[in-house]
Short mmCIF file of C-alpha atoms in Angstrom, two decimals:
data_model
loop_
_atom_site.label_atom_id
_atom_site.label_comp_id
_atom_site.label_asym_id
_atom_site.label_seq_id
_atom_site.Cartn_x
_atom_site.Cartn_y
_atom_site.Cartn_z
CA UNK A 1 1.64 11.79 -18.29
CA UNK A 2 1.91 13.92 -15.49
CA UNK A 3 2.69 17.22 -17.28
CA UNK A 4 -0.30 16.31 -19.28
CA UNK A 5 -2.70 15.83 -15.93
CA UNK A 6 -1.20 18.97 -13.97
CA UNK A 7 -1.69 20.58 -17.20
CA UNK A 8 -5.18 20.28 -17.76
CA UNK A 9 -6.04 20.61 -14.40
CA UNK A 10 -4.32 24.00 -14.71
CA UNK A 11 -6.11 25.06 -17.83
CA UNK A 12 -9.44 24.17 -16.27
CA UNK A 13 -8.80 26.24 -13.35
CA UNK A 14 -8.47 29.00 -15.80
CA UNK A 15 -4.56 29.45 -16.66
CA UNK A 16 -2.17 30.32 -19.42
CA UNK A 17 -0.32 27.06 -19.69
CA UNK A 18 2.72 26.59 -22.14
CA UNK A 19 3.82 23.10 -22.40
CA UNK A 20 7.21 22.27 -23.14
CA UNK A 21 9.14 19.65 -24.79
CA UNK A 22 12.78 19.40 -25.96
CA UNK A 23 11.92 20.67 -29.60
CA UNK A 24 9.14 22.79 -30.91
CA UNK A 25 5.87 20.79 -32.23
CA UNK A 26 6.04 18.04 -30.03
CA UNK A 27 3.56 15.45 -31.56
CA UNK A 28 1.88 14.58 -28.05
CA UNK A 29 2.27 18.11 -26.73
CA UNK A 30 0.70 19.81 -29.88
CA UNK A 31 -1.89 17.20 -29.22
CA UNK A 32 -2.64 18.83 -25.84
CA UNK A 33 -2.89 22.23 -26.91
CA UNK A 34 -4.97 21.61 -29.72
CA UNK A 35 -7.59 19.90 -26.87
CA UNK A 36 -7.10 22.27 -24.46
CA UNK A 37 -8.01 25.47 -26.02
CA UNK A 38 -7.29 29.15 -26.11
CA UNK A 39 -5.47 29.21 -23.21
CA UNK A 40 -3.21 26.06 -23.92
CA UNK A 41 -0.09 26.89 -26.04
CA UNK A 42 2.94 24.44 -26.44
CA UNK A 43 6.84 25.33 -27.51
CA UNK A 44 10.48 24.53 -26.22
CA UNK A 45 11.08 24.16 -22.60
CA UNK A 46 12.59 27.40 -23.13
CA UNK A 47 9.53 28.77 -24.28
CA UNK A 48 7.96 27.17 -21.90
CA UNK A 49 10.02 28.31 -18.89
CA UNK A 50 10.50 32.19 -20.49
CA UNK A 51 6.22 32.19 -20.71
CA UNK A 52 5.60 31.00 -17.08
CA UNK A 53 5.30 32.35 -13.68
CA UNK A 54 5.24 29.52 -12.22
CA UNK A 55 6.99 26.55 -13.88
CA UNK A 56 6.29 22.49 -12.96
CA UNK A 57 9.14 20.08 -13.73
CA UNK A 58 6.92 16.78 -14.71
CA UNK A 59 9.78 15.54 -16.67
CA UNK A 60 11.50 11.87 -16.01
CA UNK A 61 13.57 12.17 -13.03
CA UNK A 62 17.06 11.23 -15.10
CA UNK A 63 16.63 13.99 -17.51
CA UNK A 64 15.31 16.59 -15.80
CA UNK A 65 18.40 18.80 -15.06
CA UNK A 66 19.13 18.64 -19.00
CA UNK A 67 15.30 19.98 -19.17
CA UNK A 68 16.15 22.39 -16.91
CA UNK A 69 19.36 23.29 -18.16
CA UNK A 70 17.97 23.86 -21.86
CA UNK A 71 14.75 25.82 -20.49
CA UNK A 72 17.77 28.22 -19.32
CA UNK A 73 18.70 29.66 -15.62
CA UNK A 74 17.88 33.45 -17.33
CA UNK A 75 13.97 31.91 -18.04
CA UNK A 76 13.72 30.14 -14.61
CA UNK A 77 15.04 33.31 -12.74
CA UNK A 78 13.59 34.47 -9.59
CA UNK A 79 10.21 31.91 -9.98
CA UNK A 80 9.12 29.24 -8.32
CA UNK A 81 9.91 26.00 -9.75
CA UNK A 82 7.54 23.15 -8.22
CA UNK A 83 9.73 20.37 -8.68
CA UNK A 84 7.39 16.97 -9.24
CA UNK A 85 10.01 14.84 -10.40
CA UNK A 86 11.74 11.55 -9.02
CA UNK A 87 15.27 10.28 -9.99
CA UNK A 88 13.92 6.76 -10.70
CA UNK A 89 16.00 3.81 -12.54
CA UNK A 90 14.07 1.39 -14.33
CA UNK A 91 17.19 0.47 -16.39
CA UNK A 92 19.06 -1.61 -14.50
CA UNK A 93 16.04 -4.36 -13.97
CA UNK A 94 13.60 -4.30 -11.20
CA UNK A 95 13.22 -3.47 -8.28
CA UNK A 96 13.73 0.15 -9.83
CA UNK A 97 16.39 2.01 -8.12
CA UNK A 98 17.34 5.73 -7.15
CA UNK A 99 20.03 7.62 -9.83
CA UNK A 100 19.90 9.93 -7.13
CA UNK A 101 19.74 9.19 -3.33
CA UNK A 102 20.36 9.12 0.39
CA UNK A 103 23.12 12.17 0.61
CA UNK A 104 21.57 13.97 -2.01
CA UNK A 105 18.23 14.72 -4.15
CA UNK A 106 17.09 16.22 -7.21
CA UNK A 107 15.20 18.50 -5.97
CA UNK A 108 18.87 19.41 -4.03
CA UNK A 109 20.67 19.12 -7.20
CA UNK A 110 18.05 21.76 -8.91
CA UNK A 111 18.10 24.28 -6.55
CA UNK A 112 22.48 23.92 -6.39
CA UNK A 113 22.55 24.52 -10.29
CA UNK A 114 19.76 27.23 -10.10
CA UNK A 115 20.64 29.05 -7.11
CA UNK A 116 18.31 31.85 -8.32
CA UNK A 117 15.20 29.84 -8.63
CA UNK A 118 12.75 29.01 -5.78
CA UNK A 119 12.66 24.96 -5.85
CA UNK A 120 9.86 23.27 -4.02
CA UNK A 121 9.15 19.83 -4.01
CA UNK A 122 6.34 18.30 -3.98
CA UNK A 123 3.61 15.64 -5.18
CA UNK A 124 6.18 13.40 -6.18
CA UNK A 125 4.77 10.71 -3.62
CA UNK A 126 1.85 9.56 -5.34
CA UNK A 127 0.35 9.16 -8.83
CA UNK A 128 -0.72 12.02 -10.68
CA UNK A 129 -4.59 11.69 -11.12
CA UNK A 130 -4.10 12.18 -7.00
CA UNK A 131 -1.73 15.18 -7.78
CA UNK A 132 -4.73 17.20 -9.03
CA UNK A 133 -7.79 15.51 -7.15
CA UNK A 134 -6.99 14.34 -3.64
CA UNK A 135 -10.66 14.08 -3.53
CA UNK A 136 -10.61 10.06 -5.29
CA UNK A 137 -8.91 8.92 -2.26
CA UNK A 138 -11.48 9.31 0.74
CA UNK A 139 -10.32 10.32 4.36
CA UNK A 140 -6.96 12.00 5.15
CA UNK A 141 -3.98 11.53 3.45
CA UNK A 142 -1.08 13.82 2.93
CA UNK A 143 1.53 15.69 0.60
CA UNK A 144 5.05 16.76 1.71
CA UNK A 145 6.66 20.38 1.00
CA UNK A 146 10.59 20.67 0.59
CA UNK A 147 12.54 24.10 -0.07
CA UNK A 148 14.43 26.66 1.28
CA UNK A 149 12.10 29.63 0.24
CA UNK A 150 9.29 30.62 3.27
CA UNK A 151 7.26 32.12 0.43
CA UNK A 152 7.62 30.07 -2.44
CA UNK A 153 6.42 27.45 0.09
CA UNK A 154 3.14 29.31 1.04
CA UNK A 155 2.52 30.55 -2.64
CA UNK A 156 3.06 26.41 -3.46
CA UNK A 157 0.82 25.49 -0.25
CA UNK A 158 -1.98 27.75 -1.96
CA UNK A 159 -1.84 25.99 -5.11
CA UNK A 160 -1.70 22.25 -3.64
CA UNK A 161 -4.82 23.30 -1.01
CA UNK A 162 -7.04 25.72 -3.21
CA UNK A 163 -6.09 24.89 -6.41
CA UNK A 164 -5.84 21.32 -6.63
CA UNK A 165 -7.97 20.54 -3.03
CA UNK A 166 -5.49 19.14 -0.93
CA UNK A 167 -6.46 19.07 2.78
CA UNK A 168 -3.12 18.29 4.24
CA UNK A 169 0.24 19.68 3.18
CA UNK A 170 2.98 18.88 5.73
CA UNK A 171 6.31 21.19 5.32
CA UNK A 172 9.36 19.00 5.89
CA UNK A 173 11.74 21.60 6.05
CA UNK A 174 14.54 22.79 3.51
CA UNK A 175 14.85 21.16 0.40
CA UNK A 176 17.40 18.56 2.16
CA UNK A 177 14.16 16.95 2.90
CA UNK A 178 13.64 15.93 -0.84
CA UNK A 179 15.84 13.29 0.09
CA UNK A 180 13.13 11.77 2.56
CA UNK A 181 10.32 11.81 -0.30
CA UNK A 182 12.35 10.84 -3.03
CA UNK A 183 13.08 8.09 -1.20
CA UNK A 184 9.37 7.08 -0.69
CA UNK A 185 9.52 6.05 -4.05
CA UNK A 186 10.80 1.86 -3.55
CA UNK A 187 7.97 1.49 -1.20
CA UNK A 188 5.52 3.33 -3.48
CA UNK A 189 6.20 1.02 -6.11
CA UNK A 190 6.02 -2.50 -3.85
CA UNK A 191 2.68 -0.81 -3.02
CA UNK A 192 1.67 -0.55 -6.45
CA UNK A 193 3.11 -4.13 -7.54
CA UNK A 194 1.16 -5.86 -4.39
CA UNK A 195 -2.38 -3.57 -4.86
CA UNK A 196 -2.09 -4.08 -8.92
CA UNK A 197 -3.03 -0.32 -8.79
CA UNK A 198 -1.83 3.42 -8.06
CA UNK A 199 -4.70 4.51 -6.35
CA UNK A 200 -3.20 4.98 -3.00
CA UNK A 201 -1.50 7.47 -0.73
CA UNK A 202 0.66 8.11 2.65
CA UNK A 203 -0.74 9.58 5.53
CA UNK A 204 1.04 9.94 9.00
CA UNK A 205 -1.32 9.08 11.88
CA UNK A 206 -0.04 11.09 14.89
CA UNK A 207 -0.96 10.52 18.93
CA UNK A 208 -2.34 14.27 19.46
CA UNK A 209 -4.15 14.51 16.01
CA UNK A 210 -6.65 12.75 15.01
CA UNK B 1 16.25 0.67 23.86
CA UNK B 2 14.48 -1.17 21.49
CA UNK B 3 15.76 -4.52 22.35
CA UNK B 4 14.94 -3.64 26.19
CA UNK B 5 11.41 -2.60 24.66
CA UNK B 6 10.99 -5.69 22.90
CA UNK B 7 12.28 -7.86 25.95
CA UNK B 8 9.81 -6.29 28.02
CA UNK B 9 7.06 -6.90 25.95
CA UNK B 10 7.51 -10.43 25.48
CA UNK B 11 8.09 -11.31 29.48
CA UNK B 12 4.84 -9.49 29.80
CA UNK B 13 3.20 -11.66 27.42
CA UNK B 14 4.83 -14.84 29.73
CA UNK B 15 7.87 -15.63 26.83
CA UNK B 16 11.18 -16.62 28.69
CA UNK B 17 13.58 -13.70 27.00
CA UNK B 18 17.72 -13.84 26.91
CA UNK B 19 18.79 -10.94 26.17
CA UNK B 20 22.40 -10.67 24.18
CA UNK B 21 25.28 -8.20 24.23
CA UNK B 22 28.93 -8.18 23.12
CA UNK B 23 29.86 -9.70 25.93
CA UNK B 24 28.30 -11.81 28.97
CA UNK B 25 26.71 -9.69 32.04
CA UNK B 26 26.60 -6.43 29.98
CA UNK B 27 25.61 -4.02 33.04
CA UNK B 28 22.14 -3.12 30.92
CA UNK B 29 21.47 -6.63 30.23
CA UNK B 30 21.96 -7.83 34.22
CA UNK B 31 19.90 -4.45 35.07
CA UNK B 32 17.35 -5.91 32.56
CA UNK B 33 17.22 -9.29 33.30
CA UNK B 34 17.22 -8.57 37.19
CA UNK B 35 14.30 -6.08 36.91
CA UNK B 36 12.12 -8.79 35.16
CA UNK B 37 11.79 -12.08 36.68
CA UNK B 38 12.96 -15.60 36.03
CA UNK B 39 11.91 -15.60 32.85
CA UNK B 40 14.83 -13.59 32.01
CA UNK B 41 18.20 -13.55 31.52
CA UNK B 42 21.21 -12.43 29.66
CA UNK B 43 23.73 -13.55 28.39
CA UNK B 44 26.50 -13.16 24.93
CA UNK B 45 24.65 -13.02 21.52
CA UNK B 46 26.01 -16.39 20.48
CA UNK B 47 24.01 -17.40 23.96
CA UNK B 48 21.35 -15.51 22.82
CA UNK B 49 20.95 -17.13 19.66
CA UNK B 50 20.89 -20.21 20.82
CA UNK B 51 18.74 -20.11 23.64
CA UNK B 52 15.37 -18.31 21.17
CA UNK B 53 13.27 -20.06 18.80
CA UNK B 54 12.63 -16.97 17.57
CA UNK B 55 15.34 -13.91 17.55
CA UNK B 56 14.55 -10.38 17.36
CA UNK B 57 17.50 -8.12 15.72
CA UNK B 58 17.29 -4.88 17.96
CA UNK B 59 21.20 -3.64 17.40
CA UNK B 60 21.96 -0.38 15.36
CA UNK B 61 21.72 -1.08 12.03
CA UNK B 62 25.34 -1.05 11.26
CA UNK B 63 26.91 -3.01 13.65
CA UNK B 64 23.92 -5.75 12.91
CA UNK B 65 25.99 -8.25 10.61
CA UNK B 66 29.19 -8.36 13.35
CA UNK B 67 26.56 -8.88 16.42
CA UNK B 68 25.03 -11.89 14.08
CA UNK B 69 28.45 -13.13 13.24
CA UNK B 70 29.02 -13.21 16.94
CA UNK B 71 25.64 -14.71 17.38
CA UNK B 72 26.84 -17.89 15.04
CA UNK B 73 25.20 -19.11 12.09
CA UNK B 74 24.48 -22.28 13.79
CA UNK B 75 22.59 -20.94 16.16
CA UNK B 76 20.69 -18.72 13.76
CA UNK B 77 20.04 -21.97 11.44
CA UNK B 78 16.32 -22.72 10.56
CA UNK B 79 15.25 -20.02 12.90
CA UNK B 80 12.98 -16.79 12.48
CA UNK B 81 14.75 -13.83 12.25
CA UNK B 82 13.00 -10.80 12.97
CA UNK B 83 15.15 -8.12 11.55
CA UNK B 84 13.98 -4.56 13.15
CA UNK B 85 17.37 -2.62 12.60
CA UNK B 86 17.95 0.00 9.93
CA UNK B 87 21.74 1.16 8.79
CA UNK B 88 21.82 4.69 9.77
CA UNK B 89 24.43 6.18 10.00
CA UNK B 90 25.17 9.13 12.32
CA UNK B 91 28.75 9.55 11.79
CA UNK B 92 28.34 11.78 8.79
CA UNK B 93 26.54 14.61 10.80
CA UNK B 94 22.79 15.70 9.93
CA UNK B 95 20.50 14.29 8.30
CA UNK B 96 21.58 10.99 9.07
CA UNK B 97 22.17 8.86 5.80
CA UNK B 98 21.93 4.96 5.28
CA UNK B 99 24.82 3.23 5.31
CA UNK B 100 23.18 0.61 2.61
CA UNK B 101 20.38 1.38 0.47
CA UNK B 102 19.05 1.87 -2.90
CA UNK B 103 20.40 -1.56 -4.56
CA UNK B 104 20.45 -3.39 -1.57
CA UNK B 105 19.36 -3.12 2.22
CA UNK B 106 20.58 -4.49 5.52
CA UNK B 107 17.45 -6.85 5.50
CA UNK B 108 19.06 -9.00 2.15
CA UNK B 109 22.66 -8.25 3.74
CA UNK B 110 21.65 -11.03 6.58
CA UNK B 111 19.83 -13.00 4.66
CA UNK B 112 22.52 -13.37 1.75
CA UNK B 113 25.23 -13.82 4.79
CA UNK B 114 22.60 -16.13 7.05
CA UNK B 115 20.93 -18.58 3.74
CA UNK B 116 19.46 -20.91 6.40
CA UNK B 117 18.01 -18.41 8.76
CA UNK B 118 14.64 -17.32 7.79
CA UNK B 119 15.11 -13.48 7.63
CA UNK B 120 11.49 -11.13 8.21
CA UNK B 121 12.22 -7.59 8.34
CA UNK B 122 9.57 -5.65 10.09
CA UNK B 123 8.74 -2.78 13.13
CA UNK B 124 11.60 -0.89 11.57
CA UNK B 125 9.52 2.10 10.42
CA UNK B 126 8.46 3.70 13.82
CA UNK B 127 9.67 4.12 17.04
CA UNK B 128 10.22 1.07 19.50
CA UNK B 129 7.39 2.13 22.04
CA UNK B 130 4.81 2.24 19.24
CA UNK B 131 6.01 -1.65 17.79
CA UNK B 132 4.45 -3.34 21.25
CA UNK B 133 1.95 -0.93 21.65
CA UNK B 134 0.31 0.24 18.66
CA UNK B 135 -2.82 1.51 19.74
CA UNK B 136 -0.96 4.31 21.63
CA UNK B 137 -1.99 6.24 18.29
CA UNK B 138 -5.02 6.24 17.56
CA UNK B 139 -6.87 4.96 14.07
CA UNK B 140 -5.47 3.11 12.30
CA UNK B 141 -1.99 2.91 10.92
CA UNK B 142 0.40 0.06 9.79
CA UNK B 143 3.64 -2.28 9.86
CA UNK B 144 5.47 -3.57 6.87
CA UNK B 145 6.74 -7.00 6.22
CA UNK B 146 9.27 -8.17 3.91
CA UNK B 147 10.55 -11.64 3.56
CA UNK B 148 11.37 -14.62 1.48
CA UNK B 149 9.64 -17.54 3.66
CA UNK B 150 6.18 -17.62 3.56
CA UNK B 151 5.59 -19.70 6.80
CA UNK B 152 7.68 -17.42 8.49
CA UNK B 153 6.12 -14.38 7.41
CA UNK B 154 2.74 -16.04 8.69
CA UNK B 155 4.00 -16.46 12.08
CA UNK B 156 5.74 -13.07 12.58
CA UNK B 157 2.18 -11.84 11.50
CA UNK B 158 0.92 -13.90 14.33
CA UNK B 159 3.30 -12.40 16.75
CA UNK B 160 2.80 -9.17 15.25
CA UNK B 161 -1.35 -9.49 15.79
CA UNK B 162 -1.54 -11.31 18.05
CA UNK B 163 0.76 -10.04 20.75
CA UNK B 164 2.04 -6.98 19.72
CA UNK B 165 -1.73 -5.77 18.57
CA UNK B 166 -1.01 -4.96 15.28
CA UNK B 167 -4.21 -4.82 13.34
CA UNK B 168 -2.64 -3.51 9.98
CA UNK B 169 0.03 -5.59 8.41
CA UNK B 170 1.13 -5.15 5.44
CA UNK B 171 3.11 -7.63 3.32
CA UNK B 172 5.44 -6.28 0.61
CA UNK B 173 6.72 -9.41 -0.62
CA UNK B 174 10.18 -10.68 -0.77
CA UNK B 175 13.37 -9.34 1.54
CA UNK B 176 14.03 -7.44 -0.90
CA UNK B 177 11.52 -5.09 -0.46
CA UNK B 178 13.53 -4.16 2.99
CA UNK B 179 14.66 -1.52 0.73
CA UNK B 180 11.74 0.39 0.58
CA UNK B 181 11.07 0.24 4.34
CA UNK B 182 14.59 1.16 5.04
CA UNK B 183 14.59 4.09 2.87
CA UNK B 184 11.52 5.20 4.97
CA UNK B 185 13.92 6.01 7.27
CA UNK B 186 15.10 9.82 6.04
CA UNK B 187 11.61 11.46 6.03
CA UNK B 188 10.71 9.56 9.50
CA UNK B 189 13.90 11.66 10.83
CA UNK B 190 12.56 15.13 9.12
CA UNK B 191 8.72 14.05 10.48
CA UNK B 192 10.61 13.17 14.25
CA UNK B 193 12.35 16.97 14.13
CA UNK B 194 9.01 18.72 12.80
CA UNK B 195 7.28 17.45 15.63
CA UNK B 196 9.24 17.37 17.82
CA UNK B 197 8.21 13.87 18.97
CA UNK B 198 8.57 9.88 17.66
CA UNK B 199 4.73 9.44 18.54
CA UNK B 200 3.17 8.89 14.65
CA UNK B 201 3.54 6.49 11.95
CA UNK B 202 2.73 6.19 8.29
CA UNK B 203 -0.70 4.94 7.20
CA UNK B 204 -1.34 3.63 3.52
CA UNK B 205 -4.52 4.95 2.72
CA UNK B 206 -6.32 3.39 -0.46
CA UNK B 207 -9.35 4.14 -2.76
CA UNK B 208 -10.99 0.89 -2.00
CA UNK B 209 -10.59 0.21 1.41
CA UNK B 210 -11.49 2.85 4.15
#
């Protein structure tokens, strides 16, 4: 769901988009391609990762290093990776828990086991129709930036503000910081339960800013 | 500091206050309870405890369960609880982690250990100046409460509006839901060293409600 929305949004912007999927022909991501037009192609996540410039990881939390790992460290080489994901449990009953947490992240463990690729996270707090128009929400709200690459964070701060419209991006720091936003994700989903809807976000209210 | 913050508050607001430590006529606590008229004093937890109708949990996080063994559970029995402490851990060197989280939090912790005390975890998600005075930042912004007694949870709301000046709480539902509060606690730290400052707090900004 939110490859498919980033996706789109990406192909109506005007962009080459490969969508990937563990084997060739994916049913739902042939599906995509076939409504997105001539710029919307779909393949491996090797393909997928060997054809992009810039590569989103929308997969489930859980699997993504395997994702990763078959897209291949040669394919993901020296790009930015915009890491979307969240390590989240649902198999172990609710409340949903982290597989990944507190002294560590994914977007940590990504960027240990691809040391040559620029992680950022990001736009893993809120749902994904948000991701791509910040717009539904009205007034200010925010998105968080984590990584250890100065430039892969601007390039990634271009895309969130002029791309997809956000007003406020707030850089965290290194991609230790993933930890902080992952863990977002139990009250995000109390939210949700108590509102009976995703159509929400976090913003920090500060003394000297209005 | 926050249970001096706290104190303070609630002798302003004309409450008689007894303020517990490890062990009777902690220097702080005499300092405290001399600088603030009759209406306070100090005294052990276990005095403490038995002297509120209501107790507020200021100590860190993970000494919380001794000081509330200390305190007695027979002194904690059919009272409100309000549980503002979060298990950090600083031992571990930066950033800090929790010491419980994920599957469980320190707000269920006291209410598994206390069955008869009427745990409400809330204020834990900003800094202790900002919890009695929350229209030091401006707009509006929120506090979370999580708890399994719904009377209870109405009059910590009460306390919370009424004489702390709250005008957004927000009620996650059971103790359980500590969890996602605590966990706020890791990107609170990254937003306190960005800025430099403890003087913000999260807002929950929704599509319906402006």
């Amino acid at each position: 769901m939110v490859g498919n929305t980033i996706s789109t949004k990406l192909i109506q912007l005007g962009h080459f988009v490969k969508m990937g999927s563990r084997t060739v022909h994916n049913q739902k991501a042939v599906e995509w391609a076939n409504k997105n037009g001539k710029n919307a192609s779909e393949g491996t996540f090797s393909n997928a990762a060997e054809f992009g410039e810039i590569i989103f990881n929308c997969t489930s939390g859980l699997n993504s290093i395997a994702a990763l790992k078959s897209a291949g460290s040669e394919n993901l080489k020296n790009k930015i990776l915009i890491d979307i994901a969240n390590p989240l449990d649902f198999s172990k009953g609710m409340p949903a828990t982290l597989g990944i947490c507190n002294n560590d992240s994914l977007g940590e463990q990504i960027q240990k086991i691809f040391p040559e690729t620029k992680v950022v996270k990001t736009l893993n707090t809120m749902n994904c129709s948000l991701q791509v128009n910040p717009s539904m929400i009205p007034g200010d709200h925010d998105t968080f930036l984590s990584g250890n690459d100065e430039a892969a964070k601007n390039k990634v701060k271009e895309i969130l503000t002029d791309w997809f419209g956000w007003k406020s991006v707030i850089d965290l720091g290194d991609i230790k910081t993933a930890r902080g936003t992952e863990m977002l994700l139990p009250i995000w989903l109390s939210l949700m339960t108590k509102f009976g809807n995703p159509d929400f976000n976090f913003r920090i209210v500060r003394k000297n800013q209005q």
